[in-house]
Amino acid sequence: MLNTSQTICHTNMLKPQANHHHTKCPQSLLTGQHKVVVVAAGDGITRGVDSRSATVAPTVRFLSLKNHRLPIKRNLGFHATRPSHQIMAIATDKSSPTTTTSTKICLVNLSFWSWLQPMWTMTGLAKDTIKHYAHRSTKLNETKYEADFEVPIDFGEIGAILIENEHHKEMYIESIDLQGFPNGTITINPNSWVHSKFDNPEKRIFFTNKSYLPSQTPSGLKDLREKDLASLRGDGVPDGPRKKHDRIYDYDVYNDLGDPDKKPELARPVLGTKDLPYPRRCKTGRHRTKSDPLSESRSSGVYVPRDEAFSELKNVTFSAKTVYSLMHAVLPSIRTNMLDKELPFPHFKSIDSLFNKGLHLPHLETKGFIGNAMPRLLKFVEDTQRNVLLFETPASLHRDKFSWLKDSEFCRQTLAGLNPCGIQLVKEWPLKSILDPEVYGPPESAITKEMVEQVIGGLMPLEQALEQKKLFIIDYHDLLMPYVNKVREIKDMRTSLYGSRLLMFLTPSGTLRPIAIELVRPPGNGKPQWKQAFTPAWDSTGAWLWKLAKMHFLAHDTGIHQLVSHWLRTHACTEPYIIATNRQLSAMHPIYRLLHPHFRYTMEINALARESLINSAGIIETCFSPGKYSIEMSSVAYGLLWRFDQQGLPADLISRGLAEEDPYSPHGLKLAIEDYPYANDGLVLWDAIKGWVTNYVTYYYPDPNLVTSDNELQSWWTEIRTVGHADKKDEPWWPILETPQDLIEILTTMIWVTSGHHAAVNFGQYDYGGYVPGRATIARVTMPCEDPTDERWERFKDNPELELMATFPSQLQASQIMSVLDVLSTHSPDEEYMGQKMEPSFELEPKIKTAYEVFAGRLKELEDIIDARNADPNLKNRHGVGIPPYQLLKPFSKPGVTGMGVPNSISI
């Protein structure tokens, strides 16, 4: 007697290899046969369904990217047909009952054969072959391959599927549905590229959506679990350049930013050493340079494991394509158009013209993909028949054209702007450097008690201001001072640098007032230390010097924002988490599945950054004040400032003196500045994330012993500390991992960094930095009062606006930076936001599904909370005339430059 049911395996979708920007692989048609092995979670015995002898008359839909212009459109009318074959299903035991299930496997866009591997060991004996047939089924725009075959009813629960691609090119499999089993449809979501067997004979292993701790893994899957991890670690694979189809995750130091073989002056030091500590990056295996055996050679693309690459299935009009086109087409066109790279803006009208007239780019074709990918930037003007780079007016400038001049806005942005992570409470007086005075001069600050009390007037004396926690500082003095003379000696770039501080006072209205900016030059080149404190002034000379001092400090703050708050603390420090997660946590591990959405595209965007942004002579080096020392300076910041235990928002606020623990205050913290938009909104988001993580972790780890006995989890955390952040491995502040609560704190911190922290420092870049005077990336000349010649001082007196223009970035630098900020501030059409998409593995467990729905609901509540706060006239740091609302931590957004939206991951 047969118990007949239908099993359908949907494999969406088969996609040919497209030319990817990380490779020079040729484009080709997708043809030929593919073989898939389905592994069931039963008794550990492999049974097979062999399409090489299966009856199939399939029609395969595929497309060629060869000679096609992007964006890609599928060719639905081009098909290939293969002859019929017979399918064979292998049973388990000759002596077992003969009851079987008739199973149909339907494969969208490909044909393959499959083995079902049970999860628990039974007799260990092979059964007779069961034969049936497959046929083609076409429905709407899908072409499916169906295989009807009978398997024993005791075959077992399916735990994984193995796929072997018999084509010469890779294919992409999006999803597989097995329908007709007694307990309903079994869905597997590979969302993965499968290499050709001619590139790598290993079969790909895809587990079902059910999660297992290592100790709970069914016996039939244990070997596969370890085999898959060994493949991801690259066990047994010889060293050498990684290939595009590889999926190997391994560590290396940052030794690929320089290009000494091209020019000796493009050599850069290795980051990830005792003297220059740094997080580790993904190993590419490229050969060393001829000029420097410590440096890795550069190439036209940077390897990332195949599934870390930007999706080519969704919205090919954005993501990596946009960034790549910007770096390799738009920026070179700008440079070609501007013969004098140091040419300053002659006046403010020339800056404004970037928003109303644009920049003519005669050598750039704006039609086709480039124009479609960057419609905000690139325009074709019909009446002049010209291609132009035309910038949108930034939101802050649109609301108040003169906001950049205002001291109130200057201070407000330290709480609600692009870099709200640098402000600290002043805890000691007088202000003093800890650098060696023999090298850097007297350590005492030029900001005196008398200066402070003169600015804050009769409100209170200095001692009372300190006691009542009214003084706040952003202090870059000790971080920048070692590089001041080095930066000033750069020959092929016009730039300057100081050690700097900004001191502010918290007014009764809850806003900040600037007290002073200190700029310091250390001794060197036969000159003594120079330092001066600048304050808001009521005379013309003092007022202009104050404006210029603000420009210098903002250039420093913009550099620290980009190099430390943004690149280092989010992009660079997260990459080791991604590598360790893939090397040590199985794809069926619940913690892997929790973290996976928060690592989407990060390694790819980091690779692009190493290729074109932070590399020698890249955008950062050529457009920011520290020049070629920029990334080296971020290494110093990592060594001095970075601690994992202070990356979570509450710990970060406490470490900066901006909060203290208080069980009676919201979120258990009392803020030193009550109207601190970044902290106010961020803490609501932090609590939502922590609540979700708590529910998730306690479900899978109800007993603390499960944490300590989880060998994958312990190896993961050990590898992050000792390999991924190897230069910090002996620090005493690393959290231990012994209890579910330890794990909750670690995971919440990681997820916060990839979501809330990154969103706060990234997606406002164009709105706050898109207008050159408002937030310049570089101060190109020194202050006119630093050792002035008579001639320069007279020039300054006669036309101070020219001094300001000379301080701003050049026209070339500004155009390049504005282009980059626009693209990096843009949400992709396929962006995945926090709480928006439930992972299939979450849906499978009712308690996890409910917990995620609660989490998503809290994020929707946060939207309303932020809207209400922005409408509250009592919150003057986010509401007022000309003030843009603070929306960077609103969870959701439409595509484009919106100044809001918190994606799951660092995807841009």
mmCIF file of C-alpha atoms in Angstrom, residues 497-711:
data_model
loop_
_atom_site.group_PDB
_atom_site.id
_atom_site.type_symbol
_atom_site.label_atom_id
_atom_site.label_comp_id
_atom_site.label_asym_id
_atom_site.label_seq_id
_atom_site.Cartn_x
_atom_site.Cartn_y
_atom_site.Cartn_z
ATOM 1 C CA LEU A 497 46.725 70.644 10.899
ATOM 2 C CA TYR A 498 46.627 71.588 14.582
ATOM 3 C CA GLY A 499 46.029 69.873 17.865
ATOM 4 C CA SER A 500 42.560 71.175 18.747
ATOM 5 C CA ARG A 501 39.919 71.431 21.460
ATOM 6 C CA LEU A 502 36.404 72.844 21.635
ATOM 7 C CA LEU A 503 35.033 73.840 25.055
ATOM 8 C CA MET A 504 31.280 74.417 25.520
ATOM 9 C CA PHE A 505 28.888 75.464 28.269
ATOM 10 C CA LEU A 506 25.434 73.961 28.895
ATOM 11 C CA THR A 507 22.976 76.845 29.155
ATOM 12 C CA PRO A 508 19.799 76.802 31.274
ATOM 13 C CA SER A 509 17.762 76.273 28.093
ATOM 14 C CA GLY A 510 19.502 72.939 27.477
ATOM 15 C CA THR A 511 21.532 74.158 24.504
ATOM 16 C CA LEU A 512 25.299 74.483 24.271
ATOM 17 C CA ARG A 513 27.260 77.706 23.959
ATOM 18 C CA PRO A 514 30.845 77.729 22.623
ATOM 19 C CA ILE A 515 33.443 79.055 25.064
ATOM 20 C CA ALA A 516 36.690 78.598 23.165
ATOM 21 C CA ILE A 517 38.549 76.732 20.466
ATOM 22 C CA GLU A 518 42.222 76.012 21.081
ATOM 23 C CA LEU A 519 44.628 75.383 18.198
ATOM 24 C CA VAL A 520 48.162 74.163 18.936
ATOM 25 C CA ARG A 521 51.262 73.600 16.808
ATOM 26 C CA PRO A 522 54.066 71.584 18.431
ATOM 27 C CA PRO A 523 57.721 72.648 18.260
ATOM 28 C CA GLY A 524 59.489 71.777 15.035
ATOM 29 C CA ASN A 525 61.517 73.094 12.130
ATOM 30 C CA GLY A 526 63.296 75.506 14.412
ATOM 31 C CA LYS A 527 60.061 77.025 15.724
ATOM 32 C CA PRO A 528 58.701 76.823 19.286
ATOM 33 C CA GLN A 529 55.276 75.596 20.247
ATOM 34 C CA TRP A 530 52.472 77.894 19.087
ATOM 35 C CA LYS A 531 49.023 77.857 20.626
ATOM 36 C CA GLN A 532 46.104 80.209 20.890
ATOM 37 C CA ALA A 533 42.574 80.040 22.254
ATOM 38 C CA PHE A 534 39.891 81.734 20.167
ATOM 39 C CA THR A 535 36.571 82.885 21.572
ATOM 40 C CA PRO A 536 33.393 84.384 20.125
ATOM 41 C CA ALA A 537 34.215 88.065 19.665
ATOM 42 C CA TRP A 538 32.435 91.355 19.139
ATOM 43 C CA ASP A 539 35.194 93.109 17.224
ATOM 44 C CA SER A 540 35.770 92.543 13.514
ATOM 45 C CA THR A 541 39.252 90.983 13.724
ATOM 46 C CA GLY A 542 38.309 88.691 16.602
ATOM 47 C CA ALA A 543 35.076 87.659 14.862
ATOM 48 C CA TRP A 544 36.916 86.682 11.673
ATOM 49 C CA LEU A 545 39.551 84.747 13.591
ATOM 50 C CA TRP A 546 36.750 82.950 15.422
ATOM 51 C CA LYS A 547 35.128 82.004 12.076
ATOM 52 C CA LEU A 548 38.437 80.649 10.797
ATOM 53 C CA ALA A 549 39.101 78.750 14.041
ATOM 54 C CA LYS A 550 35.698 77.082 13.650
ATOM 55 C CA MET A 551 36.591 76.075 10.091
ATOM 56 C CA HIS A 552 39.791 74.439 11.316
ATOM 57 C CA PHE A 553 38.082 72.626 14.161
ATOM 58 C CA LEU A 554 35.262 71.432 11.884
ATOM 59 C CA ALA A 555 37.824 70.050 9.428
ATOM 60 C CA HIS A 556 39.400 68.108 12.309
ATOM 61 C CA ASP A 557 36.011 66.903 13.546
ATOM 62 C CA THR A 558 34.987 65.843 10.044
ATOM 63 C CA GLY A 559 38.179 63.837 9.697
ATOM 64 C CA ILE A 560 37.735 62.139 13.074
ATOM 65 C CA HIS A 561 34.113 61.447 12.212
ATOM 66 C CA GLN A 562 35.011 59.758 8.945
ATOM 67 C CA LEU A 563 38.134 57.933 10.124
ATOM 68 C CA VAL A 564 37.131 56.934 13.655
ATOM 69 C CA SER A 565 33.405 57.293 14.444
ATOM 70 C CA HIS A 566 32.432 55.950 11.035
ATOM 71 C CA TRP A 567 35.103 53.831 9.330
ATOM 72 C CA LEU A 568 36.966 52.436 12.336
ATOM 73 C CA ARG A 569 34.189 51.904 14.879
ATOM 74 C CA THR A 570 31.664 50.436 12.449
ATOM 75 C CA HIS A 571 33.184 49.164 9.180
ATOM 76 C CA ALA A 572 36.649 48.037 10.257
ATOM 77 C CA CYS A 573 35.809 46.702 13.720
ATOM 78 C CA THR A 574 32.826 44.723 12.428
ATOM 79 C CA GLU A 575 34.719 42.794 9.738
ATOM 80 C CA PRO A 576 36.404 40.451 12.260
ATOM 81 C CA TYR A 577 32.959 39.639 13.703
ATOM 82 C CA ILE A 578 31.790 38.606 10.230
ATOM 83 C CA ILE A 579 34.851 36.473 9.539
ATOM 84 C CA ALA A 580 34.661 34.700 12.909
ATOM 85 C CA THR A 581 30.915 34.125 12.590
ATOM 86 C CA ASN A 582 31.349 32.331 9.264
ATOM 87 C CA ARG A 583 34.426 30.377 10.386
ATOM 88 C CA GLN A 584 33.193 29.217 13.778
ATOM 89 C CA LEU A 585 29.371 29.248 13.812
ATOM 90 C CA SER A 586 27.539 26.793 11.609
ATOM 91 C CA ALA A 587 24.856 28.187 9.330
ATOM 92 C CA MET A 588 22.381 26.185 11.447
ATOM 93 C CA HIS A 589 23.609 27.800 14.693
ATOM 94 C CA PRO A 590 20.936 30.114 16.139
ATOM 95 C CA ILE A 591 23.492 32.867 16.832
ATOM 96 C CA TYR A 592 24.703 32.727 13.245
ATOM 97 C CA ARG A 593 21.134 33.189 12.093
ATOM 98 C CA LEU A 594 20.590 36.073 14.498
ATOM 99 C CA LEU A 595 23.700 37.916 13.304
ATOM 100 C CA HIS A 596 23.604 37.110 9.597
ATOM 101 C CA PRO A 597 21.178 39.916 8.579
ATOM 102 C CA HIS A 598 23.396 42.442 10.366
ATOM 103 C CA PHE A 599 26.469 41.541 8.306
ATOM 104 C CA ARG A 600 24.897 41.927 4.851
ATOM 105 C CA TYR A 601 27.218 43.565 2.297
ATOM 106 C CA THR A 602 29.667 44.892 4.910
ATOM 107 C CA MET A 603 32.704 43.002 3.649
ATOM 108 C CA GLU A 604 31.944 44.090 0.096
ATOM 109 C CA ILE A 605 31.671 47.782 0.938
ATOM 110 C CA ASN A 606 34.854 47.497 3.023
ATOM 111 C CA ALA A 607 36.646 45.983 0.045
ATOM 112 C CA LEU A 608 35.456 48.870 -2.110
ATOM 113 C CA ALA A 609 36.724 51.296 0.522
ATOM 114 C CA ARG A 610 40.180 49.700 0.490
ATOM 115 C CA GLU A 611 40.134 49.860 -3.288
ATOM 116 C CA SER A 612 39.122 53.490 -3.801
ATOM 117 C CA LEU A 613 38.386 55.421 -0.592
ATOM 118 C CA ILE A 614 41.014 54.782 2.086
ATOM 119 C CA ASN A 615 43.827 53.623 -0.205
ATOM 120 C CA SER A 616 46.931 55.658 -0.961
ATOM 121 C CA ALA A 617 45.985 58.680 -3.092
ATOM 122 C CA GLY A 618 42.307 57.778 -2.594
ATOM 123 C CA ILE A 619 39.484 60.141 -1.738
ATOM 124 C CA ILE A 620 40.226 60.275 1.990
ATOM 125 C CA GLU A 621 43.928 60.966 1.547
ATOM 126 C CA THR A 622 43.457 63.628 -1.124
ATOM 127 C CA CYS A 623 40.512 65.472 0.427
ATOM 128 C CA PHE A 624 40.967 65.334 4.227
ATOM 129 C CA SER A 625 43.372 67.356 6.350
ATOM 130 C CA PRO A 626 45.636 64.483 7.524
ATOM 131 C CA GLY A 627 46.374 63.537 3.906
ATOM 132 C CA LYS A 628 48.446 60.371 3.552
ATOM 133 C CA TYR A 629 48.448 59.891 7.336
ATOM 134 C CA SER A 630 44.666 59.578 7.536
ATOM 135 C CA ILE A 631 44.261 55.827 7.976
ATOM 136 C CA GLU A 632 47.446 55.589 10.029
ATOM 137 C CA MET A 633 45.853 58.112 12.386
ATOM 138 C CA SER A 634 42.792 55.873 12.706
ATOM 139 C CA SER A 635 45.184 53.128 13.819
ATOM 140 C CA VAL A 636 46.448 55.380 16.606
ATOM 141 C CA ALA A 637 42.834 56.082 17.592
ATOM 142 C CA TYR A 638 42.136 52.334 17.673
ATOM 143 C CA GLY A 639 45.105 51.772 19.972
ATOM 144 C CA LEU A 640 44.248 54.641 22.303
ATOM 145 C CA LEU A 641 40.470 54.725 22.339
ATOM 146 C CA TRP A 642 38.757 51.546 21.141
ATOM 147 C CA ARG A 643 37.347 49.126 23.688
ATOM 148 C CA PHE A 644 34.702 46.532 22.890
ATOM 149 C CA ASP A 645 33.052 46.997 26.265
ATOM 150 C CA GLN A 646 32.400 50.673 25.452
ATOM 151 C CA GLN A 647 30.888 50.237 21.993
ATOM 152 C CA GLY A 648 27.348 49.716 23.235
ATOM 153 C CA LEU A 649 25.420 52.990 23.541
ATOM 154 C CA PRO A 650 24.867 53.026 27.340
ATOM 155 C CA ALA A 651 28.514 52.146 28.053
ATOM 156 C CA ASP A 652 29.682 54.714 25.509
ATOM 157 C CA LEU A 653 27.606 57.485 27.111
ATOM 158 C CA ILE A 654 28.819 56.574 30.593
ATOM 159 C CA SER A 655 32.466 56.470 29.487
ATOM 160 C CA ARG A 656 32.169 59.990 28.061
ATOM 161 C CA GLY A 657 30.476 61.325 31.197
ATOM 162 C CA LEU A 658 27.272 61.982 29.273
ATOM 163 C CA ALA A 659 25.254 59.582 31.431
ATOM 164 C CA GLU A 660 25.312 57.796 34.752
ATOM 165 C CA GLU A 661 23.404 54.758 35.922
ATOM 166 C CA ASP A 662 20.114 55.638 37.595
ATOM 167 C CA PRO A 663 17.389 53.007 38.097
ATOM 168 C CA TYR A 664 14.745 55.736 38.360
ATOM 169 C CA SER A 665 15.503 57.304 34.979
ATOM 170 C CA PRO A 666 14.316 56.101 31.556
ATOM 171 C CA HIS A 667 16.501 53.288 30.231
ATOM 172 C CA GLY A 668 18.268 53.180 33.616
ATOM 173 C CA LEU A 669 20.441 56.179 32.697
ATOM 174 C CA LYS A 670 20.395 59.830 33.699
ATOM 175 C CA LEU A 671 21.729 61.978 30.885
ATOM 176 C CA ALA A 672 24.041 64.895 31.640
ATOM 177 C CA ILE A 673 22.373 66.766 28.761
ATOM 178 C CA GLU A 674 18.679 65.935 28.791
ATOM 179 C CA ASP A 675 18.045 67.118 25.227
ATOM 180 C CA TYR A 676 20.648 64.966 23.479
ATOM 181 C CA PRO A 677 18.824 63.699 20.353
ATOM 182 C CA TYR A 678 21.356 61.000 19.427
ATOM 183 C CA ALA A 679 21.263 59.557 22.937
ATOM 184 C CA ASN A 680 17.514 60.049 23.471
ATOM 185 C CA ASP A 681 16.513 58.207 20.299
ATOM 186 C CA GLY A 682 19.421 55.792 20.413
ATOM 187 C CA LEU A 683 18.540 54.498 23.867
ATOM 188 C CA VAL A 684 15.010 53.621 22.744
ATOM 189 C CA LEU A 685 16.500 51.703 19.820
ATOM 190 C CA TRP A 686 19.102 50.078 22.080
ATOM 191 C CA ASP A 687 16.409 48.868 24.468
ATOM 192 C CA ALA A 688 14.375 47.434 21.582
ATOM 193 C CA ILE A 689 17.405 45.573 20.237
ATOM 194 C CA LYS A 690 18.346 44.283 23.666
ATOM 195 C CA GLY A 691 14.793 43.108 24.346
ATOM 196 C CA TRP A 692 14.743 41.162 21.080
ATOM 197 C CA VAL A 693 18.195 39.672 21.679
ATOM 198 C CA THR A 694 17.247 38.738 25.250
ATOM 199 C CA ASN A 695 14.162 36.838 24.107
ATOM 200 C CA TYR A 696 16.136 35.105 21.383
ATOM 201 C CA VAL A 697 19.106 34.086 23.517
ATOM 202 C CA THR A 698 17.079 32.878 26.498
ATOM 203 C CA TYR A 699 14.990 30.696 24.164
ATOM 204 C CA TYR A 700 18.031 28.846 22.841
ATOM 205 C CA TYR A 701 20.089 29.043 26.059
ATOM 206 C CA PRO A 702 17.677 28.452 28.959
ATOM 207 C CA ASP A 703 20.550 26.982 30.984
ATOM 208 C CA PRO A 704 23.867 28.857 31.501
ATOM 209 C CA ASN A 705 25.704 25.574 30.996
ATOM 210 C CA LEU A 706 24.595 25.636 27.374
ATOM 211 C CA VAL A 707 26.704 28.767 26.848
ATOM 212 C CA THR A 708 29.897 27.375 28.340
ATOM 213 C CA SER A 709 29.445 23.984 26.642
ATOM 214 C CA ASP A 710 28.765 25.470 23.197
ATOM 215 C CA ASN A 711 32.117 24.787 21.556
#
